[in-house]
Coordinates of C-alpha atoms in Angstrom, one line a residue:
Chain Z
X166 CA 92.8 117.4 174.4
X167 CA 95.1 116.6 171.3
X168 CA 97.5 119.8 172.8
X169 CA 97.6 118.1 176.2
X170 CA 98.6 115.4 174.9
X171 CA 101.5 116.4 173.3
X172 CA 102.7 118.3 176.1
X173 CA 102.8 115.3 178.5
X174 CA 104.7 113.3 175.7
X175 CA 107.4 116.1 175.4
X176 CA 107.5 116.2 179.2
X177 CA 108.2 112.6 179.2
X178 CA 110.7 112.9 175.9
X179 CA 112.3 115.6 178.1
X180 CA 112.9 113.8 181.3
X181 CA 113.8 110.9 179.0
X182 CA 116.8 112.7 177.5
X183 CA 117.4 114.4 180.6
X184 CA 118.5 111.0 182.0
X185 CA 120.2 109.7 179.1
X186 CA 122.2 113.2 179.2
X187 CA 123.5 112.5 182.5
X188 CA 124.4 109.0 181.9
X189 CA 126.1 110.2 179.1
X190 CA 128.3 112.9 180.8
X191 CA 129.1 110.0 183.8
X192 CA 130.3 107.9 180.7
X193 CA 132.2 110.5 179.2
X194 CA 134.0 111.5 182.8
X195 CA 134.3 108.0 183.5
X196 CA 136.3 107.5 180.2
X197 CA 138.1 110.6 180.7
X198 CA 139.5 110.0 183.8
X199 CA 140.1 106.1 183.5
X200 CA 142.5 107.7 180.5
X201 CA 144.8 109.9 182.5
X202 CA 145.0 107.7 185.0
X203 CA 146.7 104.7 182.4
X204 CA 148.8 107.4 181.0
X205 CA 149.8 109.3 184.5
X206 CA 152.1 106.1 185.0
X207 CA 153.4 105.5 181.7
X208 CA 154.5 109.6 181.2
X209 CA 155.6 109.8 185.0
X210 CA 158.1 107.1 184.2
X211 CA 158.9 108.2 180.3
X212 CA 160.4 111.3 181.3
X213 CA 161.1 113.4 184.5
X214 CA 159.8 117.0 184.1
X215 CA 159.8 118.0 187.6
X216 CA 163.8 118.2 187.4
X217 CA 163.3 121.7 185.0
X218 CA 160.2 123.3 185.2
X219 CA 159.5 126.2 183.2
X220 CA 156.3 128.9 183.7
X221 CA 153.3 128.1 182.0
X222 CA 153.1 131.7 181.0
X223 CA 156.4 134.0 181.7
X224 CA 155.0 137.8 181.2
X225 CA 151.5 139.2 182.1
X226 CA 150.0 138.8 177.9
X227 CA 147.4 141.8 177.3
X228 CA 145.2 141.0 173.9
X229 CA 143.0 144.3 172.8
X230 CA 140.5 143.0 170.3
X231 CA 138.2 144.8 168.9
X232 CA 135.4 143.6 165.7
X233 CA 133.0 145.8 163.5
X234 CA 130.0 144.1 162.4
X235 CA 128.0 145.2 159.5
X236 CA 124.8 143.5 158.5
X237 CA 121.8 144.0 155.5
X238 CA 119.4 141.6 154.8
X239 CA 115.1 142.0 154.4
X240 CA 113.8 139.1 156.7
X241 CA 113.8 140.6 160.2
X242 CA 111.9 138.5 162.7
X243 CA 110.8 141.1 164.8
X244 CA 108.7 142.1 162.3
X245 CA 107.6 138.7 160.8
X246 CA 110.4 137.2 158.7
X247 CA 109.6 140.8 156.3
X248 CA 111.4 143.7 156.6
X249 CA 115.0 145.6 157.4
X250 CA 117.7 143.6 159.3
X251 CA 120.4 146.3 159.1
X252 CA 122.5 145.8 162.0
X253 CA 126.0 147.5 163.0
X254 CA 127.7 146.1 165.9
X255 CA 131.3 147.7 167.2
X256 CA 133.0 145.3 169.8
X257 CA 136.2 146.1 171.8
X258 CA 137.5 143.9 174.4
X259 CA 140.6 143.2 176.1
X260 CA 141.7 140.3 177.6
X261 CA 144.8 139.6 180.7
X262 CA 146.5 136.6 181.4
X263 CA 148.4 137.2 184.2
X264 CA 151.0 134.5 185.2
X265 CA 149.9 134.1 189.4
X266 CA 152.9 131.8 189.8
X267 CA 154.7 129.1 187.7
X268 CA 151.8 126.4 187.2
X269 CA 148.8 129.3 187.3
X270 CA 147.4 131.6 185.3
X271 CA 144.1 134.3 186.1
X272 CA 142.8 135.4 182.9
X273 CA 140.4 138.2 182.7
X274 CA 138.0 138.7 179.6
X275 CA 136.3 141.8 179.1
X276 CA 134.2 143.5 176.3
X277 CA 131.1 145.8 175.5
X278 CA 129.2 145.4 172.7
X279 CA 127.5 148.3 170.8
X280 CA 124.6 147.5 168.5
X281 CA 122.3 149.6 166.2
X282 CA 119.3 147.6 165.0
X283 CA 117.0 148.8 162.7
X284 CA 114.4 146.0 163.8
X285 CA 115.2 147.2 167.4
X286 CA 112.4 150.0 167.1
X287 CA 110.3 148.1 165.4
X288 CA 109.2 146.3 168.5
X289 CA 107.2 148.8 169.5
X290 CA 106.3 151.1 166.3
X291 CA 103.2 152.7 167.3
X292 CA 105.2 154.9 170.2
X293 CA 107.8 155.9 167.6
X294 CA 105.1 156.9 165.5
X295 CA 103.4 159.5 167.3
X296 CA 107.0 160.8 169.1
X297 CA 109.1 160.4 166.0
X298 CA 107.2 163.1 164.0
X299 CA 107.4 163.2 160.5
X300 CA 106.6 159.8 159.4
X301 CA 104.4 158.5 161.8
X302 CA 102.1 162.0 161.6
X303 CA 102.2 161.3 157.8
X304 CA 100.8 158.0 158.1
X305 CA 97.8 159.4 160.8
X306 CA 97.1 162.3 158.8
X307 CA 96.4 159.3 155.6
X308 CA 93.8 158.2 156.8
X309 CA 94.7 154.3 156.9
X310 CA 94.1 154.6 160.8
X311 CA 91.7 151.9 162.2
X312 CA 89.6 152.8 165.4
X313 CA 92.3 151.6 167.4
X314 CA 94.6 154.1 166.9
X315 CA 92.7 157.3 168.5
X316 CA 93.4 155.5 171.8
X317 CA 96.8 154.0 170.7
X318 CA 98.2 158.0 170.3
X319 CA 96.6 159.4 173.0
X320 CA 98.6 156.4 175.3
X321 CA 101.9 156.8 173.7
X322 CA 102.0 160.5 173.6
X323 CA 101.0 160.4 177.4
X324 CA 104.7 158.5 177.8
X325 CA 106.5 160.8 176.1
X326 CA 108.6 158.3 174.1
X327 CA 109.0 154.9 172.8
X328 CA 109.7 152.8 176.0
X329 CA 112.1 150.5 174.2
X330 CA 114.4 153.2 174.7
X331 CA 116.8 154.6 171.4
X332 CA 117.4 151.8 168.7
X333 CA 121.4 151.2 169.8
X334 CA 122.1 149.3 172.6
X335 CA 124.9 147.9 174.4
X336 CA 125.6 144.6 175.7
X337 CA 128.6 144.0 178.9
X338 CA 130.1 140.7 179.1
X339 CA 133.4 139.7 180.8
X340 CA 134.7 136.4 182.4
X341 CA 136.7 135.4 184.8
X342 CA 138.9 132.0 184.3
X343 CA 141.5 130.5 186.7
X344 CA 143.8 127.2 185.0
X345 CA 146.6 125.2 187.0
X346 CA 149.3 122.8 185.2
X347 CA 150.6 120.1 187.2
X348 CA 154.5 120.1 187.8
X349 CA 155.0 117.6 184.7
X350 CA 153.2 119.5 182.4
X351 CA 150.7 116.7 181.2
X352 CA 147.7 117.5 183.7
X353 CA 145.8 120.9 183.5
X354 CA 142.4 122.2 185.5
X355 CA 140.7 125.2 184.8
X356 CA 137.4 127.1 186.6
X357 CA 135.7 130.0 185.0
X358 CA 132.8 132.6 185.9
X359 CA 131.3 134.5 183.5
X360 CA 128.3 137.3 182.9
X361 CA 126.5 139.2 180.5
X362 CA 124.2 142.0 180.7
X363 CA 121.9 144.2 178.0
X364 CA 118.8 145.3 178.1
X365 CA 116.2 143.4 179.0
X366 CA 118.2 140.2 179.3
X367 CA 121.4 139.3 181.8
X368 CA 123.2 136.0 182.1
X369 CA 125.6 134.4 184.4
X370 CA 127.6 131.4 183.7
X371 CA 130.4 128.7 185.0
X372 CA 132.6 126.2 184.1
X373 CA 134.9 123.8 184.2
X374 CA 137.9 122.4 181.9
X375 CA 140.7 119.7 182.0
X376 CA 142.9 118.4 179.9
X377 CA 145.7 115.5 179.4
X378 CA 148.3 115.5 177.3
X379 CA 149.7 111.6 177.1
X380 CA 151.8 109.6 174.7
X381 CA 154.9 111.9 175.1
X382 CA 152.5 114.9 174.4
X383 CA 152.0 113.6 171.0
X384 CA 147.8 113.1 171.9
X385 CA 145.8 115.2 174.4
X386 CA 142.5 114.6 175.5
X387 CA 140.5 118.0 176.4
X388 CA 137.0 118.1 178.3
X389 CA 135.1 120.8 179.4
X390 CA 131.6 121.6 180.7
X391 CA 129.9 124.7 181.2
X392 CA 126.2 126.2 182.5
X393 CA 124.4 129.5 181.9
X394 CA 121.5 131.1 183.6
X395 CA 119.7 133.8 182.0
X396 CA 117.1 136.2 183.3
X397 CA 114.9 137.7 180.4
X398 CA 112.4 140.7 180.7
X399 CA 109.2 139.7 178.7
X400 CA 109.0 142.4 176.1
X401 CA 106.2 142.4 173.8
X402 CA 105.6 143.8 170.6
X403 CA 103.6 147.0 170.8
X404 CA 99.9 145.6 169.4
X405 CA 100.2 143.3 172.8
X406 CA 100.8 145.7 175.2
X407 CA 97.7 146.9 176.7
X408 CA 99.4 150.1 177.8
X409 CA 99.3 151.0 173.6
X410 CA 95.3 151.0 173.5
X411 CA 95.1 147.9 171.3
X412 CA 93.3 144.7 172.0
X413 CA 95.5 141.8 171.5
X414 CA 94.4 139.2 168.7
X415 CA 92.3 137.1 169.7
X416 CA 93.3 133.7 172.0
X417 CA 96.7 135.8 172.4
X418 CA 98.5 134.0 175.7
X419 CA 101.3 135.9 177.5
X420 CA 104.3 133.7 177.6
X421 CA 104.7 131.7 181.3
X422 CA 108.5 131.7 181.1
X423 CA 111.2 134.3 181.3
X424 CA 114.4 132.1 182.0
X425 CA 116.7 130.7 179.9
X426 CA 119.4 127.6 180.9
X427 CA 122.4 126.4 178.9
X428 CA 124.0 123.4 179.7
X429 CA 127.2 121.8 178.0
X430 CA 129.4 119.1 177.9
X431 CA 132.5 119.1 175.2
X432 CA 135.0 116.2 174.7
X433 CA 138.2 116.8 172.1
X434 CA 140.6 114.6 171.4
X435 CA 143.8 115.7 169.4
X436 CA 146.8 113.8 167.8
X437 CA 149.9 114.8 166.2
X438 CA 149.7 112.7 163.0
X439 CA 153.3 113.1 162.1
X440 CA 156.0 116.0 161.9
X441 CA 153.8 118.3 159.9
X442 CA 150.4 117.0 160.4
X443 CA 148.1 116.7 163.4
X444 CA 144.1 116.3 163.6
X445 CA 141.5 116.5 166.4
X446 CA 138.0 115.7 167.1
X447 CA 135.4 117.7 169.2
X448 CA 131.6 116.4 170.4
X449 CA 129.2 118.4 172.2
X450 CA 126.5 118.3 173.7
X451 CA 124.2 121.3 174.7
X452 CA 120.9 121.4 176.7
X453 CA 118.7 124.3 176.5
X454 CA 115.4 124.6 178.7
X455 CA 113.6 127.6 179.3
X456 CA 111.7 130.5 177.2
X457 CA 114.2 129.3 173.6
X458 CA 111.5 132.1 171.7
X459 CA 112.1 135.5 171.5
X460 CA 109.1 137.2 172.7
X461 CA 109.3 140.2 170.7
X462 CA 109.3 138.3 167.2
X463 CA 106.3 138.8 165.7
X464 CA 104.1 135.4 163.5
X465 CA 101.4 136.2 161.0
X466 CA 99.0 133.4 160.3
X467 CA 97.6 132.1 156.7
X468 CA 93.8 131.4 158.2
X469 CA 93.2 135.0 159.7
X470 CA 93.2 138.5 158.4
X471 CA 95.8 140.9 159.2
X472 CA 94.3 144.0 160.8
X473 CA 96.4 147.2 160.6
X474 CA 97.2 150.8 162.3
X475 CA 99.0 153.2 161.0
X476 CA 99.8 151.0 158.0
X477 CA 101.9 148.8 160.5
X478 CA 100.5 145.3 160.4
X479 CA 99.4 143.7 163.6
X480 CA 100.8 140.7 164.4
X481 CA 98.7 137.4 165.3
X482 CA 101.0 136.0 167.7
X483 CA 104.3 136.0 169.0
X484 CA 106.8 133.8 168.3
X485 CA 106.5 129.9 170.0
X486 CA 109.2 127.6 170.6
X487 CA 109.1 124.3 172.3
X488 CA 111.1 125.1 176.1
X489 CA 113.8 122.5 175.8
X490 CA 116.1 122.1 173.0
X491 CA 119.2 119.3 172.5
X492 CA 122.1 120.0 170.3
X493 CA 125.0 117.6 169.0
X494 CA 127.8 119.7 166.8
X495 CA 130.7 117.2 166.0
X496 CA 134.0 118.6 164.5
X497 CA 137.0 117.7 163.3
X498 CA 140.1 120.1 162.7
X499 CA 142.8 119.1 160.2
X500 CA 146.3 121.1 159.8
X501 CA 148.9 120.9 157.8
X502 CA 152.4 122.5 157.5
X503 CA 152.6 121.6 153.5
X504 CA 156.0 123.5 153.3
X505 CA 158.5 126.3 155.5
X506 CA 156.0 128.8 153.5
X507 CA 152.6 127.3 153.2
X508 CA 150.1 125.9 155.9
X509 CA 146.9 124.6 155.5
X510 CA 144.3 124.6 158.4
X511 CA 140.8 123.0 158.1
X512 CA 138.0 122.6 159.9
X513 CA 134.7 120.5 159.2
X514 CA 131.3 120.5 161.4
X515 CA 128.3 118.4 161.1
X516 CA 125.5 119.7 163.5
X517 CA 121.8 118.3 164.3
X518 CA 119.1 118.9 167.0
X519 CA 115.8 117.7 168.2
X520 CA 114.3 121.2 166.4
X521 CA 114.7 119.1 163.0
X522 CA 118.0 121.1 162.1
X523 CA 120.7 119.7 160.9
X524 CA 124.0 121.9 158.9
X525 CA 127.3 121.3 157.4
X526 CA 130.2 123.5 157.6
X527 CA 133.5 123.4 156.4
X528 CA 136.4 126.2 156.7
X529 CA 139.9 126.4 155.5
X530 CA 142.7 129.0 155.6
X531 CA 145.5 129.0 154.1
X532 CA 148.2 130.9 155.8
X533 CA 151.5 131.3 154.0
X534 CA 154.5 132.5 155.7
X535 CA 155.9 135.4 153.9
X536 CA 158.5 136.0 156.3
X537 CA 159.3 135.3 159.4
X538 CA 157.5 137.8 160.8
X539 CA 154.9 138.3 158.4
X540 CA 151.8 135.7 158.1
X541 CA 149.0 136.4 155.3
X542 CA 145.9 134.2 155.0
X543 CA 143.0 133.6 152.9
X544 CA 139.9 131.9 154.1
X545 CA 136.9 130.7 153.2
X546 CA 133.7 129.0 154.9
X547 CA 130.7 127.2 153.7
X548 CA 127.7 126.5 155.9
X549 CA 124.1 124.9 154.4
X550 CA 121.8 123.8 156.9
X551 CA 117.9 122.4 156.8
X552 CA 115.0 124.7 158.5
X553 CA 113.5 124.0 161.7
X554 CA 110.6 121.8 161.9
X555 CA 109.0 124.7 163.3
X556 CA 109.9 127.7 160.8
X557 CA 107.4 128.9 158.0
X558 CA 108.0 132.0 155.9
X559 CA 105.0 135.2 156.7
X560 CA 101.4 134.6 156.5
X561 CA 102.6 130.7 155.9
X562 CA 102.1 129.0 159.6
X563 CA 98.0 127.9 160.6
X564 CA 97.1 129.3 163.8
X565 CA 96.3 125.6 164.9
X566 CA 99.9 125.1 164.9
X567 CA 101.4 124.6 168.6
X568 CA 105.0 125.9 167.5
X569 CA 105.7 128.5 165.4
X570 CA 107.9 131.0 164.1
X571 CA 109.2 133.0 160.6
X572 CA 112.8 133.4 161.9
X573 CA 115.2 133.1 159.0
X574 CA 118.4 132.1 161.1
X575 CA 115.9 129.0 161.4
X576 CA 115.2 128.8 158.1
X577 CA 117.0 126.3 154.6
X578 CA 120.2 128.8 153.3
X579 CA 123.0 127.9 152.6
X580 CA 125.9 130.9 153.3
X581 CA 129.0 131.2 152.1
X582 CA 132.0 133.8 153.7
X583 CA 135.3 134.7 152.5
X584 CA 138.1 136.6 153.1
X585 CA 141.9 137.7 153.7
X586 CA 144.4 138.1 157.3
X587 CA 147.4 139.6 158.5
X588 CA 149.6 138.3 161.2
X589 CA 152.8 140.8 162.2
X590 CA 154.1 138.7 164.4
X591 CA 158.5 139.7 164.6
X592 CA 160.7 137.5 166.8
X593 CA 161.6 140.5 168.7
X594 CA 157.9 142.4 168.9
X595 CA 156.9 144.7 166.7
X596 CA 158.9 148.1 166.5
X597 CA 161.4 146.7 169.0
X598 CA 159.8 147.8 171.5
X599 CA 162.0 145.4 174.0
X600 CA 164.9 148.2 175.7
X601 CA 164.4 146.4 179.3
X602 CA 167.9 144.7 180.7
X603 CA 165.5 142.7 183.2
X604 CA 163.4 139.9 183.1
X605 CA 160.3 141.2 182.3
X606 CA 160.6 143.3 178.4
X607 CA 157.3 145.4 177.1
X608 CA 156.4 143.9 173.9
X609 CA 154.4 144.3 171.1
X610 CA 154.2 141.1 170.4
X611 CA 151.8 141.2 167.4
X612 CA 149.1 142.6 165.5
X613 CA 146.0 140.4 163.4
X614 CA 144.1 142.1 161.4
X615 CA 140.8 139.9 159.5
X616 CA 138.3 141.1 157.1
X617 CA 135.6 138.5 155.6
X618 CA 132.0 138.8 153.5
X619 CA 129.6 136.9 154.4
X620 CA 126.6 136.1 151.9
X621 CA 123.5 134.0 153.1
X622 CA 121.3 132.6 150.2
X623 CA 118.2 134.3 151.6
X624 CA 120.1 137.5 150.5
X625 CA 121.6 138.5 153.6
X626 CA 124.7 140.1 153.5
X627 CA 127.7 141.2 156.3
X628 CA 131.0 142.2 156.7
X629 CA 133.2 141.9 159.5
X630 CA 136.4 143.3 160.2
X631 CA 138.5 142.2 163.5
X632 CA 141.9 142.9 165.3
X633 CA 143.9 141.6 167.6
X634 CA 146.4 143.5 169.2
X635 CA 148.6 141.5 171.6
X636 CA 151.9 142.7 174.5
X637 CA 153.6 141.4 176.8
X638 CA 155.7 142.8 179.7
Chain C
X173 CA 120.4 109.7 170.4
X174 CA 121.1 107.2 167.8
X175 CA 123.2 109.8 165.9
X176 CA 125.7 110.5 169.3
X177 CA 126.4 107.0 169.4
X178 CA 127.4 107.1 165.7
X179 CA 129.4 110.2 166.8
X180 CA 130.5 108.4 170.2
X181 CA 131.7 105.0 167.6
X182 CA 133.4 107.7 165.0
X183 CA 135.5 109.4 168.2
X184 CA 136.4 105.8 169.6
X185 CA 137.5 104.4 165.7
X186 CA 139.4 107.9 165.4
X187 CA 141.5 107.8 168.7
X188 CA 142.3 103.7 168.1
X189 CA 143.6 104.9 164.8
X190 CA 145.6 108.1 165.4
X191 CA 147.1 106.2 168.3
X192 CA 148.8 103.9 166.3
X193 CA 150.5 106.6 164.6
X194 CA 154.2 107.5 165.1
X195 CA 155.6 109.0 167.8
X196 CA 156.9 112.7 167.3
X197 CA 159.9 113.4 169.1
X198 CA 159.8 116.7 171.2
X199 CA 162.7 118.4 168.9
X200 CA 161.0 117.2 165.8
X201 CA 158.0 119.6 166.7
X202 CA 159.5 122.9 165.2
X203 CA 156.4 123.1 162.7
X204 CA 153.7 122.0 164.7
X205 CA 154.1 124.4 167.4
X206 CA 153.7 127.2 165.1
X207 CA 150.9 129.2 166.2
X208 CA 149.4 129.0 162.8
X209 CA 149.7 125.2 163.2
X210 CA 147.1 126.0 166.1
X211 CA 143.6 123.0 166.3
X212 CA 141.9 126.3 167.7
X213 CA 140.4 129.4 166.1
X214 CA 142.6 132.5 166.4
X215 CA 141.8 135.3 169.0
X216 CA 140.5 137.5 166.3
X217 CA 138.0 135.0 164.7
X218 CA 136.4 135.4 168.1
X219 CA 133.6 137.6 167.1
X220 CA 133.0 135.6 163.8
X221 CA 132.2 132.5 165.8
X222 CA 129.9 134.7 167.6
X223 CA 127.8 136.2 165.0
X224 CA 127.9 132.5 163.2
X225 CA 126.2 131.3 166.6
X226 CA 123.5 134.2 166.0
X227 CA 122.8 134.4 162.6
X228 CA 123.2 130.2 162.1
X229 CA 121.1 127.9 163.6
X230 CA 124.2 125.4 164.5
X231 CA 126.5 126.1 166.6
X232 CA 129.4 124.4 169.1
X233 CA 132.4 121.6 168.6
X234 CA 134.8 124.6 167.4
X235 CA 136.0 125.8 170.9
X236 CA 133.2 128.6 171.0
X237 CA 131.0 129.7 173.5
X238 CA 127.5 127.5 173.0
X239 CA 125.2 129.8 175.5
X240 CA 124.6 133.1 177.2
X241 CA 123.3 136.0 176.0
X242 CA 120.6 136.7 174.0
X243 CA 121.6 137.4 170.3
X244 CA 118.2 138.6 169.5
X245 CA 118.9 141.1 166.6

């Protein structure tokens, strides 16, 4: 009775903040637009740009990026907030803006990621186990086997193989985005599609973006709004598959939902302060609805006993999370051209949502200018946030609980991340690469290379290294 | 929602003062329009925003994407 009762009161708070959302959004448009359409007048008449107009973008720009992702840490969710969460991701993308005439530009985004998680077969251990070899015979021939498991080998030998597949997987995402600039300059209107496909989960998105430069381009106002759909497959963790043999715990429920919707709305506002500094302020707003757990990440209760096989422990339940989640990031951006040499770019973020979290971040780099065609910059970033209302470490949560989980992204850290750039950016391209007599040179226009650490105070470590490699032609 | 109408008041006390500030002529720019002078993340911080979003519970308000995709390891 008590759980029904919640349930219609967060179906209510739901539809509640579903309404103030939208009201919200019409505000925001509302203000938006009543904006440009006091500045339209005042910039058509400040100055004539229609006389001259120059391309919004003169050469097709290709940008190859490409990121390596390495990641260590002991609190993996999948198997309980316990456990390895080494993780290697390699990323290369490229991305094309292509100039489609002198107000338009097409860009195209593409990327794949590919990921090695040593959580990733932990999903489903038990099939490893028996096809694997070595270890999981080891652990058989122990004797630490429960009753379960005579039926548990006999059903994942019969498959031949884990059915999550090899541990490295590889995620495809690419977007498609088209932007016009009216003939003065001030006014600019973008649509995008995007999608992105791995295993077991594939997503499609759109959006929109304007923005307004006004005030003899010294203040721009920039909204955009976008939505995603995703599709999930509901995997489970091997002890709650009946295929494996094993009885579920008991009162386990399947989970009902196997979507996931993101909605956003963001509003920026920028000002050039004065010849060397200029500041701008972001709000979002994001709505989430739909399964928000992941269904593979495993909870173990404080009131019951945990039963194993094969020395793995099964899990009580699987991870719950309430199916709606609201999010308010604000930010402010802060740069500063403090000589010809040095430059100092900030950034500071306060973030809460209706989950109970709440986090401060604040980033700066500072890049000084060598040369003009040489860039290097330091950086560093700080980040502390407060847990979910809905996070407990292993064995910590009551199974009375209606929300649960032992996620440690989730969880009270604070993290900290530094590290050092390189921009090559010559007037003239790198290796002067520009022989063409016509219109339309092949540049090398630069090269960005990043490395930072990252350290979160739950002990998880990572380092990333990332490139940019950007022509022209 | 009482905490986006602080954020809403903050925005509208921001723009009312930044307006008042002085104009900067169009030649007078040289240093603000250099890329590193940018109120954006670079291209190449791209995948750090990214794995912030995954392995951080905030997220948006920095130009990033805020959904789509699953993030699960």
């Amino acid at each position: 009775m008590e759980v029904k009762l919640v349930a219609v009161a967060a179906v209510i708070s739901n539809k509640q903040l579903k309404k103030i959302m939208k009201r919200l959004l019409i505000v925001l448009l509302v203000v938006f637009t009543a904006i440009i359409n006091a500045q339209e007048k005042k910039d058509s008449i400040a100055v004539n740009r229609t006389a001259y107009k120059k391309k919004v973008l003169d050469n097709v720009e290709v940008n190859f990026l490409y990121s390596n992702y390495l990641q260590n840490g002991s609190h993996a969710a999948v198997t309980g907030g316990v456990g390895d969460e080494k993780l290697t991701d390699n990323t290369p993308a490229i991305l094309i803006n292509i100039p489609l005439n002198a107000d338009a530009i097409l860009s195209v985004d593409f990327g794949v990621d590919f990921t090695t998680s040593a959580s990733t077969d932990q999903i489903n251990p038990f099939a490893v186990a028996v096809t694997g070899g070595g270890e999981g015979d080891d652990r058989d021939k122990s004797g630490t086997t429960s009753s379960k498991s005579s039926a548990l080998l006999k059903t994942s030998a019969s498959t031949g193989g884990g059915d999550d597949g090899p541990p490295a997987h590889a995620r495809k995402h690419g977007s498609l985005t088209y932007t016009h600039t009216s003939d003065n300059r001030t006014f600019s209107w973008g649509v995008d599609g995007a999608f992105s496909s791995e295993q077991g989960y594939n997503s499609v998105g759109a959006g929109i973006q304007f923005r307004k430069s006004f005030n003899n381009d010294n203040s721009e106002i920039n909204f955009n709004s976008s939505a995603y759909f995703d599709k999930l497959d509901l995997i489970y963790p091997g002890e709650f598959r009946t295929s494996e043999g094993l009885s579920p715990s008991v009162g386990f429920k399947l989970l009902d939902l196997n979507h996931r919707n993101s909605f956003s709305a963001a509003l920026s506002f920028s000002q050039m302060l004065n010849k060397r500094m200029q500041i701008s302020f972001s709000a979002d707003i994001i709505y989430q609805e739909g399964l928000l757990s992941t269904n593979y990440q495993r909870v173990y209760f404080k009131d019951k006993p945990i039963e194993t096989v094969n020395n793995i422990e099964l899990a009580h339940d699987v991870e719950r999370l309430p199916s709606t989640r609201s999010k308010h990031p604000f930010g402010m951006r802060f740069n500063y051209a403090v000589s010809d040499v040095i430059i100092l770019r900030t950034f500071y973020r306060y973030y809460s949502d209706d989950w109970g979290v709440s986090a401060n971040t604040y980033d700066i780099q500072v890049p000084l200018k060598l040369s003009k065609s040489f860039t290097v910059y330091p950086m560093y970033r700080h980040h502390s946030q407060q847990q979910s209302t809905y996070f407990a470490p292993k064995s910590s949560h009551k199974s009375t609980e209606t929300f649960y989980t032992s996620d440690y992204d989730l969880s009270t850290f604070s993290s900290s991340q530094y590290g050092v750039g390189f921009t090559i950016a010559p007037p003239l391209g790198i290796f002067k690469l520009d022989t063409s007599n016509a219109g339309n040179p092949f540049r090398f226009k630069s090269f960005d290379i990043r490395y930072n650490y990252y350290s979160r105070s739950d002990g998880l470590k990572a380092n990333i290294l990332s490139l940019n490699a950007q022509f022209s032609f | 929602m009482n905490k986006m109408r602080k954020i809403m008041i903050i925005m509208l006390f921001a723009g009312l003062i930044t307006s008042s500030c002085s104009s900067v002529k169009a030649y007078e720019r040289a240093k603000l329009n250099d890329k590193e002078m940018a109120l954006s993340p670079k291209l190449s911080a791209r995948y750090e925003l990214q794995f912030h979003t995954y392995r951080e519970a905030a997220s948006g308000a920095n130009g990033g994407k805020t959904g789509g995709g699953c993030g699960c390891n």
